């Protein structure tokens, strides 16, 4: 489970300078309890499609942390929208959580800003905003799971572009299929069959940079 530890370390390092301590402690606690599937899939995707295998010290862990932080920030935003703690709940804690969500997403963007996954990350956030707007208007709860679908697609884009691979349609489709029942367990993503499936769908190595913008733009 080296990948799980690497994602957690990189994510915590990305928010290590957040102040005051109370705010950072709340962020750390959320990351400690989080599913790290988005970050893990990023590392698995990079490792499956690069030869020699990915080195966690060469910046790929930062990509994984970027994907993870974006997910955590958007997931927290979704939770707040769903629960509406300002209506008779703990409004002070909710105000703090809104700030935390903004920090997590912005730090995630920072980590992906100079990568070939940057445009795909923007698409995830845009899709999330549209989905939440439509859900509030129509009450369509099916849109709740779109975030997990989008974030796993972003994870694969961030991973394979680190390996110099342009994300193909089969790769994207495989990633979204992994989120059919929400985020899968970390152990499932680390299974050899997942790496094999990613490798098989990656195709020949080609320069990254084309086609990464549309991840999760549905």
mmCIF file of C-alpha atoms in Angstrom:
data_model
loop_
_atom_site.group_PDB
_atom_site.id
_atom_site.type_symbol
_atom_site.label_atom_id
_atom_site.label_comp_id
_atom_site.label_asym_id
_atom_site.label_seq_id
_atom_site.Cartn_x
_atom_site.Cartn_y
_atom_site.Cartn_z
ATOM 1 C CA UNK A 1 0.000 0.000 0.000
ATOM 2 C CA UNK A 2 2.910 2.332 -0.720
ATOM 3 C CA UNK A 3 0.701 4.352 -3.077
ATOM 4 C CA UNK A 4 -1.838 5.111 -0.351
ATOM 5 C CA UNK A 5 0.859 6.420 1.976
ATOM 6 C CA UNK A 6 2.412 8.471 -0.836
ATOM 7 C CA UNK A 7 -0.896 10.179 -1.643
ATOM 8 C CA UNK A 8 -1.551 10.991 2.001
ATOM 9 C CA UNK A 9 1.959 12.399 2.500
ATOM 10 C CA UNK A 10 1.798 14.568 -0.596
ATOM 11 C CA UNK A 11 -1.684 15.846 0.189
ATOM 12 C CA UNK A 12 -0.754 16.743 3.764
ATOM 13 C CA UNK A 13 2.450 18.422 2.567
ATOM 14 C CA UNK A 14 0.454 20.570 0.153
ATOM 15 C CA UNK A 15 -1.535 22.101 3.018
ATOM 16 C CA UNK A 16 1.237 22.128 5.612
ATOM 17 C CA UNK A 17 1.568 25.921 5.576
ATOM 18 C CA UNK A 18 -2.129 26.652 6.134
ATOM 19 C CA UNK A 19 -2.754 28.849 9.151
ATOM 20 C CA UNK A 20 -4.049 29.105 11.825
ATOM 21 C CA UNK A 21 -3.281 25.724 13.361
ATOM 22 C CA UNK A 22 -6.948 25.064 14.075
ATOM 23 C CA UNK A 23 -7.770 25.343 10.392
ATOM 24 C CA UNK A 24 -4.900 23.119 9.293
ATOM 25 C CA UNK A 25 -5.778 20.526 11.946
ATOM 26 C CA UNK A 26 -9.317 20.354 10.568
ATOM 27 C CA UNK A 27 -7.971 19.855 7.049
ATOM 28 C CA UNK A 28 -5.515 17.189 8.235
ATOM 29 C CA UNK A 29 -8.308 15.338 10.029
ATOM 30 C CA UNK A 30 -10.435 15.306 6.881
ATOM 31 C CA UNK A 31 -7.573 13.969 4.772
ATOM 32 C CA UNK A 32 -6.788 11.309 7.374
ATOM 33 C CA UNK A 33 -10.359 10.007 7.130
ATOM 34 C CA UNK A 34 -10.754 10.355 3.371
ATOM 35 C CA UNK A 35 -10.906 7.717 0.706
ATOM 36 C CA UNK A 36 -7.671 8.171 -1.206
ATOM 37 C CA UNK A 37 -8.968 6.417 -4.316
ATOM 38 C CA UNK A 38 -8.571 9.465 -6.631
ATOM 39 C CA UNK A 39 -4.909 9.883 -5.742
ATOM 40 C CA UNK A 40 -4.219 6.168 -5.772
ATOM 41 C CA UNK A 41 -5.705 5.776 -9.252
ATOM 42 C CA UNK A 42 -3.506 8.627 -10.463
ATOM 43 C CA UNK A 43 -0.394 6.762 -9.301
ATOM 44 C CA UNK A 44 -1.628 3.432 -10.655
ATOM 45 C CA UNK A 45 -2.353 5.017 -14.047
ATOM 46 C CA UNK A 46 1.100 6.545 -14.237
ATOM 47 C CA UNK A 47 2.797 3.337 -13.162
ATOM 48 C CA UNK A 48 0.821 1.135 -15.528
ATOM 49 C CA UNK A 49 1.640 3.163 -18.616
ATOM 50 C CA UNK A 50 5.244 4.181 -18.089
ATOM 51 C CA UNK A 51 8.400 2.183 -18.653
ATOM 52 C CA UNK A 52 10.501 2.228 -16.514
ATOM 53 C CA UNK A 53 7.933 2.237 -13.695
ATOM 54 C CA UNK A 54 6.931 5.509 -12.103
ATOM 55 C CA UNK A 55 9.069 6.898 -9.301
ATOM 56 C CA UNK A 56 6.917 8.404 -6.569
ATOM 57 C CA UNK A 57 9.619 10.984 -5.890
ATOM 58 C CA UNK A 58 9.573 12.537 -9.364
ATOM 59 C CA UNK A 59 6.458 14.685 -9.034
ATOM 60 C CA UNK A 60 3.804 12.099 -9.816
ATOM 61 C CA UNK A 61 2.785 11.995 -6.159
ATOM 62 C CA UNK A 62 2.112 15.731 -6.388
ATOM 63 C CA UNK A 63 -0.235 15.101 -9.311
ATOM 64 C CA UNK A 64 -1.993 12.472 -7.230
ATOM 65 C CA UNK A 65 -2.297 14.923 -4.349
ATOM 66 C CA UNK A 66 -3.699 17.551 -6.706
ATOM 67 C CA UNK A 67 -6.459 15.231 -7.868
ATOM 68 C CA UNK A 68 -7.141 14.152 -4.291
ATOM 69 C CA UNK A 69 -7.387 17.707 -2.954
ATOM 70 C CA UNK A 70 -9.739 18.816 -5.721
ATOM 71 C CA UNK A 71 -11.991 15.886 -4.930
ATOM 72 C CA UNK A 72 -11.959 16.545 -1.203
ATOM 73 C CA UNK A 73 -12.794 20.211 -1.708
ATOM 74 C CA UNK A 74 -15.659 19.534 -4.101
ATOM 75 C CA UNK A 75 -16.948 16.652 -2.001
ATOM 76 C CA UNK A 76 -17.052 18.904 1.056
ATOM 77 C CA UNK A 77 -18.870 21.577 -0.959
ATOM 78 C CA UNK A 78 -21.438 18.993 -2.053
ATOM 79 C CA UNK A 79 -21.911 17.826 1.518
ATOM 80 C CA UNK A 80 -22.527 21.378 2.725
ATOM 81 C CA UNK A 81 -25.013 22.023 -0.071
ATOM 82 C CA UNK A 82 -26.852 18.819 0.785
ATOM 83 C CA UNK A 83 -26.964 19.266 4.562
ATOM 84 C CA UNK A 84 -27.328 23.086 4.688
ATOM 85 C CA UNK A 85 -25.865 23.431 8.186
ATOM 86 C CA UNK A 86 -26.666 27.172 8.155
ATOM 87 C CA UNK A 87 -30.342 26.269 8.591
ATOM 88 C CA UNK A 88 -30.422 25.424 12.270
ATOM 89 C CA UNK A 89 -27.042 23.678 12.316
ATOM 90 C CA UNK A 90 -23.521 24.636 13.328
ATOM 91 C CA UNK A 91 -23.083 27.696 11.144
ATOM 92 C CA UNK A 92 -19.647 28.531 12.556
ATOM 93 C CA UNK A 93 -18.284 25.102 11.627
ATOM 94 C CA UNK A 94 -19.953 25.389 8.225
ATOM 95 C CA UNK A 95 -18.259 28.733 7.578
ATOM 96 C CA UNK A 96 -14.948 27.076 8.396
ATOM 97 C CA UNK A 97 -15.710 24.160 6.106
ATOM 98 C CA UNK A 98 -16.468 26.490 3.198
ATOM 99 C CA UNK A 99 -13.039 28.020 3.660
ATOM 100 C CA UNK A 100 -11.480 24.556 3.844
ATOM 101 C CA UNK A 101 -13.202 23.494 0.622
ATOM 102 C CA UNK A 102 -11.814 26.567 -1.171
ATOM 103 C CA UNK A 103 -8.310 25.878 0.144
ATOM 104 C CA UNK A 104 -8.390 22.245 -0.917
ATOM 105 C CA UNK A 105 -9.545 22.978 -4.452
ATOM 106 C CA UNK A 106 -7.092 25.857 -4.913
ATOM 107 C CA UNK A 107 -4.156 23.793 -3.645
ATOM 108 C CA UNK A 108 -5.187 20.961 -5.936
ATOM 109 C CA UNK A 109 -5.236 23.323 -8.905
ATOM 110 C CA UNK A 110 -1.820 24.641 -7.934
ATOM 111 C CA UNK A 111 -0.347 21.133 -8.022
ATOM 112 C CA UNK A 112 -1.832 20.421 -11.457
ATOM 113 C CA UNK A 113 -1.387 23.887 -12.970
ATOM 114 C CA UNK A 114 1.780 23.104 -14.938
ATOM 115 C CA UNK A 115 0.733 19.632 -16.034
ATOM 116 C CA UNK A 116 -1.152 18.277 -19.018
ATOM 117 C CA UNK A 117 -4.077 17.615 -16.674
ATOM 118 C CA UNK A 118 -4.679 21.297 -15.879
ATOM 119 C CA UNK A 119 -7.487 21.803 -18.401
ATOM 120 C CA UNK A 120 -9.110 18.534 -17.363
ATOM 121 C CA UNK A 121 -9.107 19.734 -13.744
ATOM 122 C CA UNK A 122 -10.898 22.932 -14.780
ATOM 123 C CA UNK A 123 -13.483 20.827 -16.627
ATOM 124 C CA UNK A 124 -14.163 18.793 -13.492
ATOM 125 C CA UNK A 125 -14.931 21.913 -11.471
ATOM 126 C CA UNK A 126 -17.108 23.378 -14.226
ATOM 127 C CA UNK A 127 -19.055 20.141 -14.525
ATOM 128 C CA UNK A 128 -19.493 20.013 -10.771
ATOM 129 C CA UNK A 129 -20.934 23.520 -10.735
ATOM 130 C CA UNK A 130 -23.362 22.735 -13.548
ATOM 131 C CA UNK A 131 -24.439 19.468 -11.930
ATOM 132 C CA UNK A 132 -25.101 21.114 -8.579
ATOM 133 C CA UNK A 133 -27.120 23.871 -10.249
ATOM 134 C CA UNK A 134 -29.220 21.383 -12.210
ATOM 135 C CA UNK A 135 -29.735 19.227 -9.137
ATOM 136 C CA UNK A 136 -31.007 22.152 -7.082
ATOM 137 C CA UNK A 137 -33.352 23.084 -9.917
ATOM 138 C CA UNK A 138 -34.665 19.640 -10.811
ATOM 139 C CA UNK A 139 -34.025 17.561 -7.700
ATOM 140 C CA UNK A 140 -32.224 14.965 -9.829
ATOM 141 C CA UNK A 141 -30.238 13.048 -7.194
ATOM 142 C CA UNK A 142 -28.580 10.911 -9.882
ATOM 143 C CA UNK A 143 -26.206 13.818 -10.495
ATOM 144 C CA UNK A 144 -24.720 13.343 -7.033
ATOM 145 C CA UNK A 145 -22.477 10.549 -8.307
ATOM 146 C CA UNK A 146 -21.167 12.544 -11.243
ATOM 147 C CA UNK A 147 -18.335 13.958 -9.130
ATOM 148 C CA UNK A 148 -16.864 10.514 -8.495
ATOM 149 C CA UNK A 149 -17.119 9.651 -12.182
ATOM 150 C CA UNK A 150 -15.428 12.888 -13.194
ATOM 151 C CA UNK A 151 -12.677 12.720 -10.592
ATOM 152 C CA UNK A 152 -11.606 9.200 -11.531
ATOM 153 C CA UNK A 153 -11.422 10.269 -15.161
ATOM 154 C CA UNK A 154 -9.241 13.187 -14.078
ATOM 155 C CA UNK A 155 -7.088 10.768 -12.073
ATOM 156 C CA UNK A 156 -6.409 8.679 -15.163
ATOM 157 C CA UNK A 157 -5.699 11.782 -17.264
ATOM 158 C CA UNK A 158 -3.263 13.094 -14.644
ATOM 159 C CA UNK A 159 -1.583 9.707 -14.366
ATOM 160 C CA UNK A 160 -1.142 8.728 -17.986
ATOM 161 C CA UNK A 161 -0.034 12.193 -19.117
ATOM 162 C CA UNK A 162 2.736 11.962 -16.522
ATOM 163 C CA UNK A 163 3.850 8.887 -18.424
ATOM 164 C CA UNK A 164 3.760 10.700 -21.770
ATOM 165 C CA UNK A 165 0.510 9.103 -22.894
ATOM 166 C CA UNK A 166 -2.412 10.953 -24.406
ATOM 167 C CA UNK A 167 -5.617 9.799 -22.643
ATOM 168 C CA UNK A 168 -7.630 7.755 -25.120
ATOM 169 C CA UNK A 169 -11.406 7.347 -25.150
ATOM 170 C CA UNK A 170 -11.112 3.735 -23.908
ATOM 171 C CA UNK A 171 -8.989 4.926 -20.975
ATOM 172 C CA UNK A 172 -11.529 7.564 -20.068
ATOM 173 C CA UNK A 173 -14.417 5.120 -20.337
ATOM 174 C CA UNK A 174 -12.628 2.608 -18.154
ATOM 175 C CA UNK A 175 -12.003 5.283 -15.513
ATOM 176 C CA UNK A 176 -15.634 6.357 -15.396
ATOM 177 C CA UNK A 177 -16.711 2.726 -15.152
ATOM 178 C CA UNK A 178 -14.657 2.331 -11.992
ATOM 179 C CA UNK A 179 -16.962 4.856 -10.311
ATOM 180 C CA UNK A 180 -20.179 2.993 -11.132
ATOM 181 C CA UNK A 181 -20.788 2.403 -7.414
ATOM 182 C CA UNK A 182 -18.922 5.401 -6.050
ATOM 183 C CA UNK A 183 -15.232 5.452 -5.215
ATOM 184 C CA UNK A 184 -13.779 1.930 -5.205
ATOM 185 C CA UNK A 185 -11.649 0.693 -2.290
ATOM 186 C CA UNK A 186 -7.953 1.455 -2.546
ATOM 187 C CA UNK A 187 -7.137 -2.251 -2.554
ATOM 188 C CA UNK A 188 -9.308 -2.783 -5.648
ATOM 189 C CA UNK A 189 -7.451 -0.066 -7.546
ATOM 190 C CA UNK A 190 -4.109 -1.590 -6.601
ATOM 191 C CA UNK A 191 -5.074 -4.982 -8.017
ATOM 192 C CA UNK A 192 -2.977 -6.061 -10.996
ATOM 193 C CA UNK A 193 -6.026 -6.352 -13.241
ATOM 194 C CA UNK A 194 -6.596 -2.591 -12.989
ATOM 195 C CA UNK A 195 -3.048 -1.842 -14.124
ATOM 196 C CA UNK A 196 -3.416 -4.402 -16.914
ATOM 197 C CA UNK A 197 -6.683 -2.823 -18.074
ATOM 198 C CA UNK A 198 -5.167 0.658 -18.107
ATOM 199 C CA UNK A 199 -2.112 -0.555 -19.985
ATOM 200 C CA UNK A 200 -4.226 -2.332 -22.575
ATOM 201 C CA UNK A 201 -6.324 0.773 -23.229
ATOM 202 C CA UNK A 202 -3.420 3.212 -23.359
ATOM 203 C CA UNK A 203 -2.293 2.254 -26.852
ATOM 204 C CA UNK A 204 1.049 3.277 -28.288
ATOM 205 C CA UNK A 205 3.030 5.981 -26.539
ATOM 206 C CA UNK A 206 2.335 9.393 -27.978
ATOM 207 C CA UNK A 207 2.983 12.969 -26.898
ATOM 208 C CA UNK A 208 0.616 14.097 -24.155
ATOM 209 C CA UNK A 209 -1.225 17.366 -24.418
ATOM 210 C CA UNK A 210 -4.016 16.744 -26.908
ATOM 211 C CA UNK A 211 -7.451 15.794 -25.724
ATOM 212 C CA UNK A 212 -6.873 16.320 -22.011
ATOM 213 C CA UNK A 213 -9.246 19.266 -21.733
ATOM 214 C CA UNK A 214 -12.493 17.390 -21.979
ATOM 215 C CA UNK A 215 -12.176 15.123 -18.981
ATOM 216 C CA UNK A 216 -15.468 15.060 -17.123
ATOM 217 C CA UNK A 217 -17.037 17.743 -19.341
ATOM 218 C CA UNK A 218 -20.440 16.156 -19.778
#
